[in-house]
Short mmCIF file of C-alpha atoms and ligand atoms in Angstrom, two decimals:
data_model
loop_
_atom_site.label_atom_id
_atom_site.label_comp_id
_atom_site.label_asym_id
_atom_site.label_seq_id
_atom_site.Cartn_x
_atom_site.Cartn_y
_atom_site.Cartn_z
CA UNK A 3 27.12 -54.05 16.14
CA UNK A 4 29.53 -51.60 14.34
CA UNK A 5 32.90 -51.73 16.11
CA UNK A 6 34.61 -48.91 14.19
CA UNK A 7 36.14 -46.60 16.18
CA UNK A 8 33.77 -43.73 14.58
CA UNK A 9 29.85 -44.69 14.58
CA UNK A 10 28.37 -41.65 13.29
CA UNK A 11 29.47 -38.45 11.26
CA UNK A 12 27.88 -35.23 10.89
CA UNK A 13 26.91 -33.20 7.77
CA UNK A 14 26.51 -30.07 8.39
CA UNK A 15 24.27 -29.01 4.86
CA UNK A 16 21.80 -25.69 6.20
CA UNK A 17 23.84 -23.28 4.13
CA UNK A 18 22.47 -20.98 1.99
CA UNK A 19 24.69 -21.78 -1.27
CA UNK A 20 24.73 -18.10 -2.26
CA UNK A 21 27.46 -18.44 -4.20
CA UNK A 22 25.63 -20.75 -6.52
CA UNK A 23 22.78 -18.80 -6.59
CA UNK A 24 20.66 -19.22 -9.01
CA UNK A 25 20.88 -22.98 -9.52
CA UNK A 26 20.77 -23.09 -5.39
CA UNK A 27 17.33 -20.97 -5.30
CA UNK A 28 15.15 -24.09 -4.50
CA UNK A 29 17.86 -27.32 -4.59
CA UNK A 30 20.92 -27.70 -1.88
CA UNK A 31 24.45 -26.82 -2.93
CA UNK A 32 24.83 -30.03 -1.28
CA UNK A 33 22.72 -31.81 -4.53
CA UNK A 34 25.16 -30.15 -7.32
CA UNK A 35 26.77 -32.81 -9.53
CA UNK A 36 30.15 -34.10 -9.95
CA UNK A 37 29.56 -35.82 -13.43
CA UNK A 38 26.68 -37.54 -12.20
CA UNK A 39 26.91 -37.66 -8.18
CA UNK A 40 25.83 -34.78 -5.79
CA UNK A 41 28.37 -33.62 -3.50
CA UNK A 42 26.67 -35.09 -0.54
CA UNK A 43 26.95 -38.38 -1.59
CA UNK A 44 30.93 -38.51 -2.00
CA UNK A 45 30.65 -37.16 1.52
CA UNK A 46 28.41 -39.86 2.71
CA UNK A 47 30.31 -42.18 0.85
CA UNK A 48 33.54 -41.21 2.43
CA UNK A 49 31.85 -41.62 5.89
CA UNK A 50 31.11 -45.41 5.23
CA UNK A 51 34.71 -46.03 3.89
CA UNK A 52 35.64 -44.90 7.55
CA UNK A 53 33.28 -47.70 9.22
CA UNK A 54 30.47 -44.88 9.88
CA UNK A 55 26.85 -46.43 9.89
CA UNK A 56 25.06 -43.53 11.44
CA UNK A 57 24.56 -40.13 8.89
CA UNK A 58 23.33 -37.08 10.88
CA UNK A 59 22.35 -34.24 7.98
CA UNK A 60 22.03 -30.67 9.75
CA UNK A 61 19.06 -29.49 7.39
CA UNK A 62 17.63 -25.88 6.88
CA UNK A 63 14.63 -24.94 4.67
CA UNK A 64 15.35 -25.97 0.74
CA UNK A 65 16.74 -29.12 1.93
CA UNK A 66 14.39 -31.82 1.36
CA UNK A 67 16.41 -32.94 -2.10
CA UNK A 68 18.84 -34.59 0.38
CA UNK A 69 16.58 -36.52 2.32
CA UNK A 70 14.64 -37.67 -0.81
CA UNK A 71 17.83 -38.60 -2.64
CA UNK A 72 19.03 -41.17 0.44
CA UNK A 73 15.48 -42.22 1.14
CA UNK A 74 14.42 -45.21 -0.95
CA UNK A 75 12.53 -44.35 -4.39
CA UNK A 76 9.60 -46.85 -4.95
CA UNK A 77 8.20 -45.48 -8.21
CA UNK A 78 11.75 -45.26 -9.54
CA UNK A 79 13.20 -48.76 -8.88
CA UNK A 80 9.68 -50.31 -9.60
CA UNK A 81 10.12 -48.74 -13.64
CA UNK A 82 13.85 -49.53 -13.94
CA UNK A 83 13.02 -53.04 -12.91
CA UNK A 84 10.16 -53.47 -15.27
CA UNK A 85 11.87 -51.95 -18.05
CA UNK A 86 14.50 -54.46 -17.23
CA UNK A 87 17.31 -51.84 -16.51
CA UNK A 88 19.22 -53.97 -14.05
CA UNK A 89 22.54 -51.20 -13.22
CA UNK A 90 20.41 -48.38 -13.52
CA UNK A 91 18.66 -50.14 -10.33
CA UNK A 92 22.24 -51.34 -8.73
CA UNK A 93 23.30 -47.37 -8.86
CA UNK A 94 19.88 -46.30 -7.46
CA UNK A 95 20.12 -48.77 -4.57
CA UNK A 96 23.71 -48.36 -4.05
CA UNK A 97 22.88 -44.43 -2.75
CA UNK A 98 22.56 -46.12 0.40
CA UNK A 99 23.93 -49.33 1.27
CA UNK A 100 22.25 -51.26 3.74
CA UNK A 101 22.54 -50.76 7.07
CA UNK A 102 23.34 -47.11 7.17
CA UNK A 103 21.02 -44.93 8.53
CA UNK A 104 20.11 -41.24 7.78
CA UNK A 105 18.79 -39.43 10.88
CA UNK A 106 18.22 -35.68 9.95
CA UNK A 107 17.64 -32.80 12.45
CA UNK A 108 16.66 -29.58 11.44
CA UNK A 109 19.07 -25.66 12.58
CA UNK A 110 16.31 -23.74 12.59
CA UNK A 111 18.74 -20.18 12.87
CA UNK A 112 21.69 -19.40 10.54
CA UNK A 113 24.11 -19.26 13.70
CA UNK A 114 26.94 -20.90 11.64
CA UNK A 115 28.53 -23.83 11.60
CA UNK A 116 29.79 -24.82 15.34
CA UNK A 117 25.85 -24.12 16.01
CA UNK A 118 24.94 -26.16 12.93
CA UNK A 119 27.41 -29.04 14.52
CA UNK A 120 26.11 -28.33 18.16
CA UNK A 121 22.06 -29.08 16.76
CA UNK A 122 23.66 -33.20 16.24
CA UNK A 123 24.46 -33.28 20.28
CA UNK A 124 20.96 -34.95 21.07
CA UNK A 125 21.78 -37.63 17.83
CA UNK A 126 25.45 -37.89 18.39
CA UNK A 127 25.95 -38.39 22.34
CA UNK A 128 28.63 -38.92 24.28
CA UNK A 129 30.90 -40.56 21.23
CA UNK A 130 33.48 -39.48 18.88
CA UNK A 131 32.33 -38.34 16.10
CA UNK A 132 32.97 -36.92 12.20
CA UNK A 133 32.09 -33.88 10.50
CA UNK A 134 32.03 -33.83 7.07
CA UNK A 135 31.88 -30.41 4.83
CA UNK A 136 30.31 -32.08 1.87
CA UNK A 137 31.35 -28.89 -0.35
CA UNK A 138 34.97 -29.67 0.49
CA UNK A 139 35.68 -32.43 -1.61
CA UNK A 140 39.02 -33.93 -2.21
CA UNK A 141 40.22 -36.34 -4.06
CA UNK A 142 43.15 -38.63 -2.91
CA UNK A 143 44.85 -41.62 -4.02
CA UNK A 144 44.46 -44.41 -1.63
CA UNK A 145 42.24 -43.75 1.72
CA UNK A 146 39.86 -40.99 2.20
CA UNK A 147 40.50 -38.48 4.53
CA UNK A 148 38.00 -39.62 7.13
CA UNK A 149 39.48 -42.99 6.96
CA UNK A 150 42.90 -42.03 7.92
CA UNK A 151 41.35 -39.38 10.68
CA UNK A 152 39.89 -42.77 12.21
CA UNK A 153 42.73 -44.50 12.22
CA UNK A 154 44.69 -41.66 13.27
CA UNK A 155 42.25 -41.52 16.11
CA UNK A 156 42.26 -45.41 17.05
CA UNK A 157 45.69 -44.88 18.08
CA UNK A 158 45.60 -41.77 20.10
CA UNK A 159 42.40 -41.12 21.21
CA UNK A 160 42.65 -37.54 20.62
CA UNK A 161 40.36 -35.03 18.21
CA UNK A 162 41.43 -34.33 14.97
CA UNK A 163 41.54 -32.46 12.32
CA UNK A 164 42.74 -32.05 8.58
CA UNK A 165 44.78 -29.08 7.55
CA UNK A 166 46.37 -28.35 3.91
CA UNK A 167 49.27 -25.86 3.34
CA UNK A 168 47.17 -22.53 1.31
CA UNK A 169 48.44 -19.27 -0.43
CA UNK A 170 49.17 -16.84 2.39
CA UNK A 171 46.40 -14.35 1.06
CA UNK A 172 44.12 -17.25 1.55
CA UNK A 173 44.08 -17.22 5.27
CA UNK A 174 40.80 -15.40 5.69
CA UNK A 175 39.17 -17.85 3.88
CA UNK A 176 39.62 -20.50 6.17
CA UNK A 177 40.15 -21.90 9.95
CA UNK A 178 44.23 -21.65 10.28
CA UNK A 179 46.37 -23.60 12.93
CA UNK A 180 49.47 -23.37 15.04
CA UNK A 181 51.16 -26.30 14.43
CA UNK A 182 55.11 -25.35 15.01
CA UNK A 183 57.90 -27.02 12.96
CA UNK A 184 55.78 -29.52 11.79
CA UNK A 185 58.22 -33.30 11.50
CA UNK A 186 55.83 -35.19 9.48
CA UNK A 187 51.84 -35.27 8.65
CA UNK A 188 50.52 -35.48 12.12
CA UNK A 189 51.14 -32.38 14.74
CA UNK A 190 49.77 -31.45 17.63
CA UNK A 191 47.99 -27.84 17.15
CA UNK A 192 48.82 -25.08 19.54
CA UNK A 193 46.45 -22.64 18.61
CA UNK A 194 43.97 -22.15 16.19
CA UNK A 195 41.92 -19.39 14.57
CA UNK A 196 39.14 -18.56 12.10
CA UNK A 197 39.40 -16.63 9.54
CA UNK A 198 42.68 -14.31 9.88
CA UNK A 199 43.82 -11.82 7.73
CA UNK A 200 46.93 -13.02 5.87
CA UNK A 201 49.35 -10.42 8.05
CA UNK A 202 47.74 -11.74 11.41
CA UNK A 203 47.55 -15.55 10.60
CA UNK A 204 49.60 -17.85 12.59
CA UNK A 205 50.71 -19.73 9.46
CA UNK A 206 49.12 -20.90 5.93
CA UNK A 207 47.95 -24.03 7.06
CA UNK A 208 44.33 -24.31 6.92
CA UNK A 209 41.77 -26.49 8.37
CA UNK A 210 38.89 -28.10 5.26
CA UNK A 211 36.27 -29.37 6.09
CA UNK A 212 37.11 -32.70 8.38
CA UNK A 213 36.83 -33.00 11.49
CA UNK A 214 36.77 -36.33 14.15
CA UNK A 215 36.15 -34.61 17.27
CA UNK A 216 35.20 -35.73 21.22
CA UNK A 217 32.20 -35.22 22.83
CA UNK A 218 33.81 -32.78 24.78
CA UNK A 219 33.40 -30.39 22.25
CA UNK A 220 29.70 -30.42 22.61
CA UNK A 221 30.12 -28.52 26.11
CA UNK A 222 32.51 -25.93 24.58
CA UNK A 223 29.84 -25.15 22.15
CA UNK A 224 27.43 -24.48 24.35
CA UNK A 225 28.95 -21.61 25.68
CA UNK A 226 30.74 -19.98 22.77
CA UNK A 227 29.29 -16.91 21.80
CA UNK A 228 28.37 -15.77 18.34
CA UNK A 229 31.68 -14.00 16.60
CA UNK A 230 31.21 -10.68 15.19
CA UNK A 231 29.45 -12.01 12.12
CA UNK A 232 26.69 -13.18 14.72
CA UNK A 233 27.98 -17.03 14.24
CA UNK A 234 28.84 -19.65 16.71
CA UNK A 235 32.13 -21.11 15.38
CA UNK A 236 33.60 -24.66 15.46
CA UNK A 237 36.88 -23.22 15.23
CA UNK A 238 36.13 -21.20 18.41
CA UNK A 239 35.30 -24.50 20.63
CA UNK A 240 38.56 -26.12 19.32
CA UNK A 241 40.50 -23.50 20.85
CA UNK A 242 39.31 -24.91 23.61
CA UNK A 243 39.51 -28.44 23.11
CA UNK A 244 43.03 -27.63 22.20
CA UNK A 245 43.88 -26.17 26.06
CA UNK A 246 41.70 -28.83 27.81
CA UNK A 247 42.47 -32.52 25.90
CA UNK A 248 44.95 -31.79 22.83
CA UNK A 249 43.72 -31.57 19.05
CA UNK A 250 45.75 -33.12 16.51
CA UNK A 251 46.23 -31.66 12.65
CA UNK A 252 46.85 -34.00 9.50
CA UNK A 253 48.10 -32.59 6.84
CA UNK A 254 46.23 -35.16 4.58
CA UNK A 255 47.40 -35.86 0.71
CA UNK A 256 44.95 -35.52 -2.34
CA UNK A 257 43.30 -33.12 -4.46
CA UNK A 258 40.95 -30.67 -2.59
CA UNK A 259 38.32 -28.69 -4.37
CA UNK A 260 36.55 -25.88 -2.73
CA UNK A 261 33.11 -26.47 -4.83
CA UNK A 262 31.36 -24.14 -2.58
CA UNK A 263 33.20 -21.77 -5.40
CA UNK A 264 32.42 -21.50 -9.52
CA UNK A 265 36.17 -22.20 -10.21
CA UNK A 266 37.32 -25.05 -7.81
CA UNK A 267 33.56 -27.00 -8.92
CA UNK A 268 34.57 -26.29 -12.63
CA UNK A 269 37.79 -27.98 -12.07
CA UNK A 270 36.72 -30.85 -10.27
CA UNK A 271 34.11 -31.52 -12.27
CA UNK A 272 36.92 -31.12 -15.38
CA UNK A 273 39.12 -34.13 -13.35
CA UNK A 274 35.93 -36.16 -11.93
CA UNK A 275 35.11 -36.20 -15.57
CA UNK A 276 38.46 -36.93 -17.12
CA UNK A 277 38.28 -39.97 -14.57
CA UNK A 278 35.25 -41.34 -15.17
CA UNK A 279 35.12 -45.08 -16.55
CA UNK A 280 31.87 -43.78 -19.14
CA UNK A 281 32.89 -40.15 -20.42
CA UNK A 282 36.47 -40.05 -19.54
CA UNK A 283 38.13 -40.67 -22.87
CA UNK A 284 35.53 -39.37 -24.82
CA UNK A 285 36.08 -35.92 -23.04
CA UNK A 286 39.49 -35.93 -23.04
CA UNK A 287 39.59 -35.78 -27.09
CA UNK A 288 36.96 -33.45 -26.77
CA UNK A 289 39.21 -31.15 -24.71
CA UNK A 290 41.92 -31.20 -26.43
CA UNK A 291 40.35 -30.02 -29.55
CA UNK A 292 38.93 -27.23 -27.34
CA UNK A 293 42.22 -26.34 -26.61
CA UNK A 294 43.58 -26.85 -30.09
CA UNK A 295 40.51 -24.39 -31.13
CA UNK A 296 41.35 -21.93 -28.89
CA UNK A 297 45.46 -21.70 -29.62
C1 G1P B 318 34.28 -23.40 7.67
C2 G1P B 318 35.10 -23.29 8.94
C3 G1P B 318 36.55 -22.98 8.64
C4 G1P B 318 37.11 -24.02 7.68
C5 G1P B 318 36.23 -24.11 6.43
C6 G1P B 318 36.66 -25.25 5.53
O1 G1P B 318 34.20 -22.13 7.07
O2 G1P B 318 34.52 -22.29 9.77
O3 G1P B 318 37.31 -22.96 9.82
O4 G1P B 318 38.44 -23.71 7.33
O5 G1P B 318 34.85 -24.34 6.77
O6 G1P B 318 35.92 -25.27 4.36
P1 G1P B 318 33.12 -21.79 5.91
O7 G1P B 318 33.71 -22.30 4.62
O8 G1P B 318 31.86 -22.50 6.28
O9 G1P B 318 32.98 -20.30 5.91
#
């Protein structure tokens, strides 16, 4: 019995990926590398660190790379262990640690993402529960996001979300809250809205992709209608949550990288890499003679 406040979370991965297009032709944005992990499985990874046990993946057509990769890989682990390659086999099995479990369901419609989270209801019920936007990775120093979202939410019982402070002409990019004269990390949110344009947003603090949200939400979605971009937006049911039971925003510290864009995955990859206990110094010499070359 798991008795973490937050049982399941809920990865939202139908996208398209067209800004990756053409590696994401066939394979899920979701599957790109950092160094040698796909995006999806710091996401999942950051999940567990929270106490989640239950993965719900929101699939689309192109997906099945995801399912394969946290499904168990007979012919591989049967050659690694005959060719005696013992922590080749301890990565392979460590994708997914026992006792998780990967339930997928498939959004059969583009609708966007509060439709995307909407299609987990039936898998989800009537518990809290975590959405994770696996292309939204950051990087922080002690807990994970998620994990501080719980424990945020342990103590109030109230949804959440995670904000970070953006360059005004940013706005339209992103969900953006109301949060007032912030006095610390945690606010209450007044009001929130998607996509603004920099002269109409209520501030520059923007929501990325976390969320630990109520049930309630569920209902909300239900009856939001598509935006005029034809999509069903999360953001759109939180303004409602927001009126009815209170939404909290944490402004979270770390590193975020948009990798749903060239630049922000170049530059994780760049620190990822810098970071890692295999390649790291290795690269950094090689880097600096890139730079040196190019002075
Ligand atoms: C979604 C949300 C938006 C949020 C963003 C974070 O937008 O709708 O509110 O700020 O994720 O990455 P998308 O990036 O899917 O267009």
């Amino acid at each position: 019995m798991n008795s973490s406040i937050l049982d399941t979370v809920v990865f939202p991965v139908a996208g398209l990926g067209t800004r990756f297009l053409p590696a994401t032709k066939a394979s899920p944005k979701e599957m790109l590398p950092i160094v040698d992990k796909p995006l999806i499985q710091y996401a999942v990874e950051e999940a567990i660190a929270a106490g989640a046990r239950t993965m719900v993946f929101v699939t689309g057509r192109a997906k099945r790379a995801i399912e394969d990769h946290f499904d168990m890989s007979y012919e591989l682990e049967t050659e690694l262990a005959t060719r005696g390659k013992q922590r080749l086999l301890d990565l392979v099995r460590d994708v997914l640690p026992e006792g998780i479990n990967c339930v997928y369901v498939r959004q059969r419609q583009a609708l966007g993402l509060g439709h995307a989270v909407l299609c987990a209801k039936p898998l989800v019920g009537n518990r809290p529960f975590g959405v994770i936007l696996a292309d939204d990775l950051i990087n922080t120093r002690d807990k994970p996001v998620m994990r501080q979202l719980a424990e945020q939410f342990a103590a109030s019982g109230r949804s959440i979300i995670s904000i970070k402070r953006v360059a005004r002409e940013r706005t339209r990019q992103y969900g953006v809250v109301d949060i007032g004269d912030a006095d610390g990390p945690l606010s209450a949110i007044r009001s929130i809205v998607e996509k603004p344009e920099p002269s109409s947003a209520p501030s520059n603090l923007a929501v990325v992709g976390r969320y630990l949200l109520t049930p309630r939400v569920f209902g909300f979605l239900e009856t939001t209608l598509p935006d005029h971009r034809g999509e069903i937006q999360l953001t759109d049911a939180i303004a409602r949550l927001i009126d009815e039971q209170g939404v909290d925003a944490y402004e979270f510290s770390g590193t975020h990288y948009d990798c749903g864009s060239k630049l922000d995955y170049l530059k994780a990859t760049v620190d990822y890499a810098l970071a890692h206990p295999e390649v790291g110094s290795a690269f950094a010499e090689f880097l600096q003679t890139k730079v040196k070359c190019n002075d």
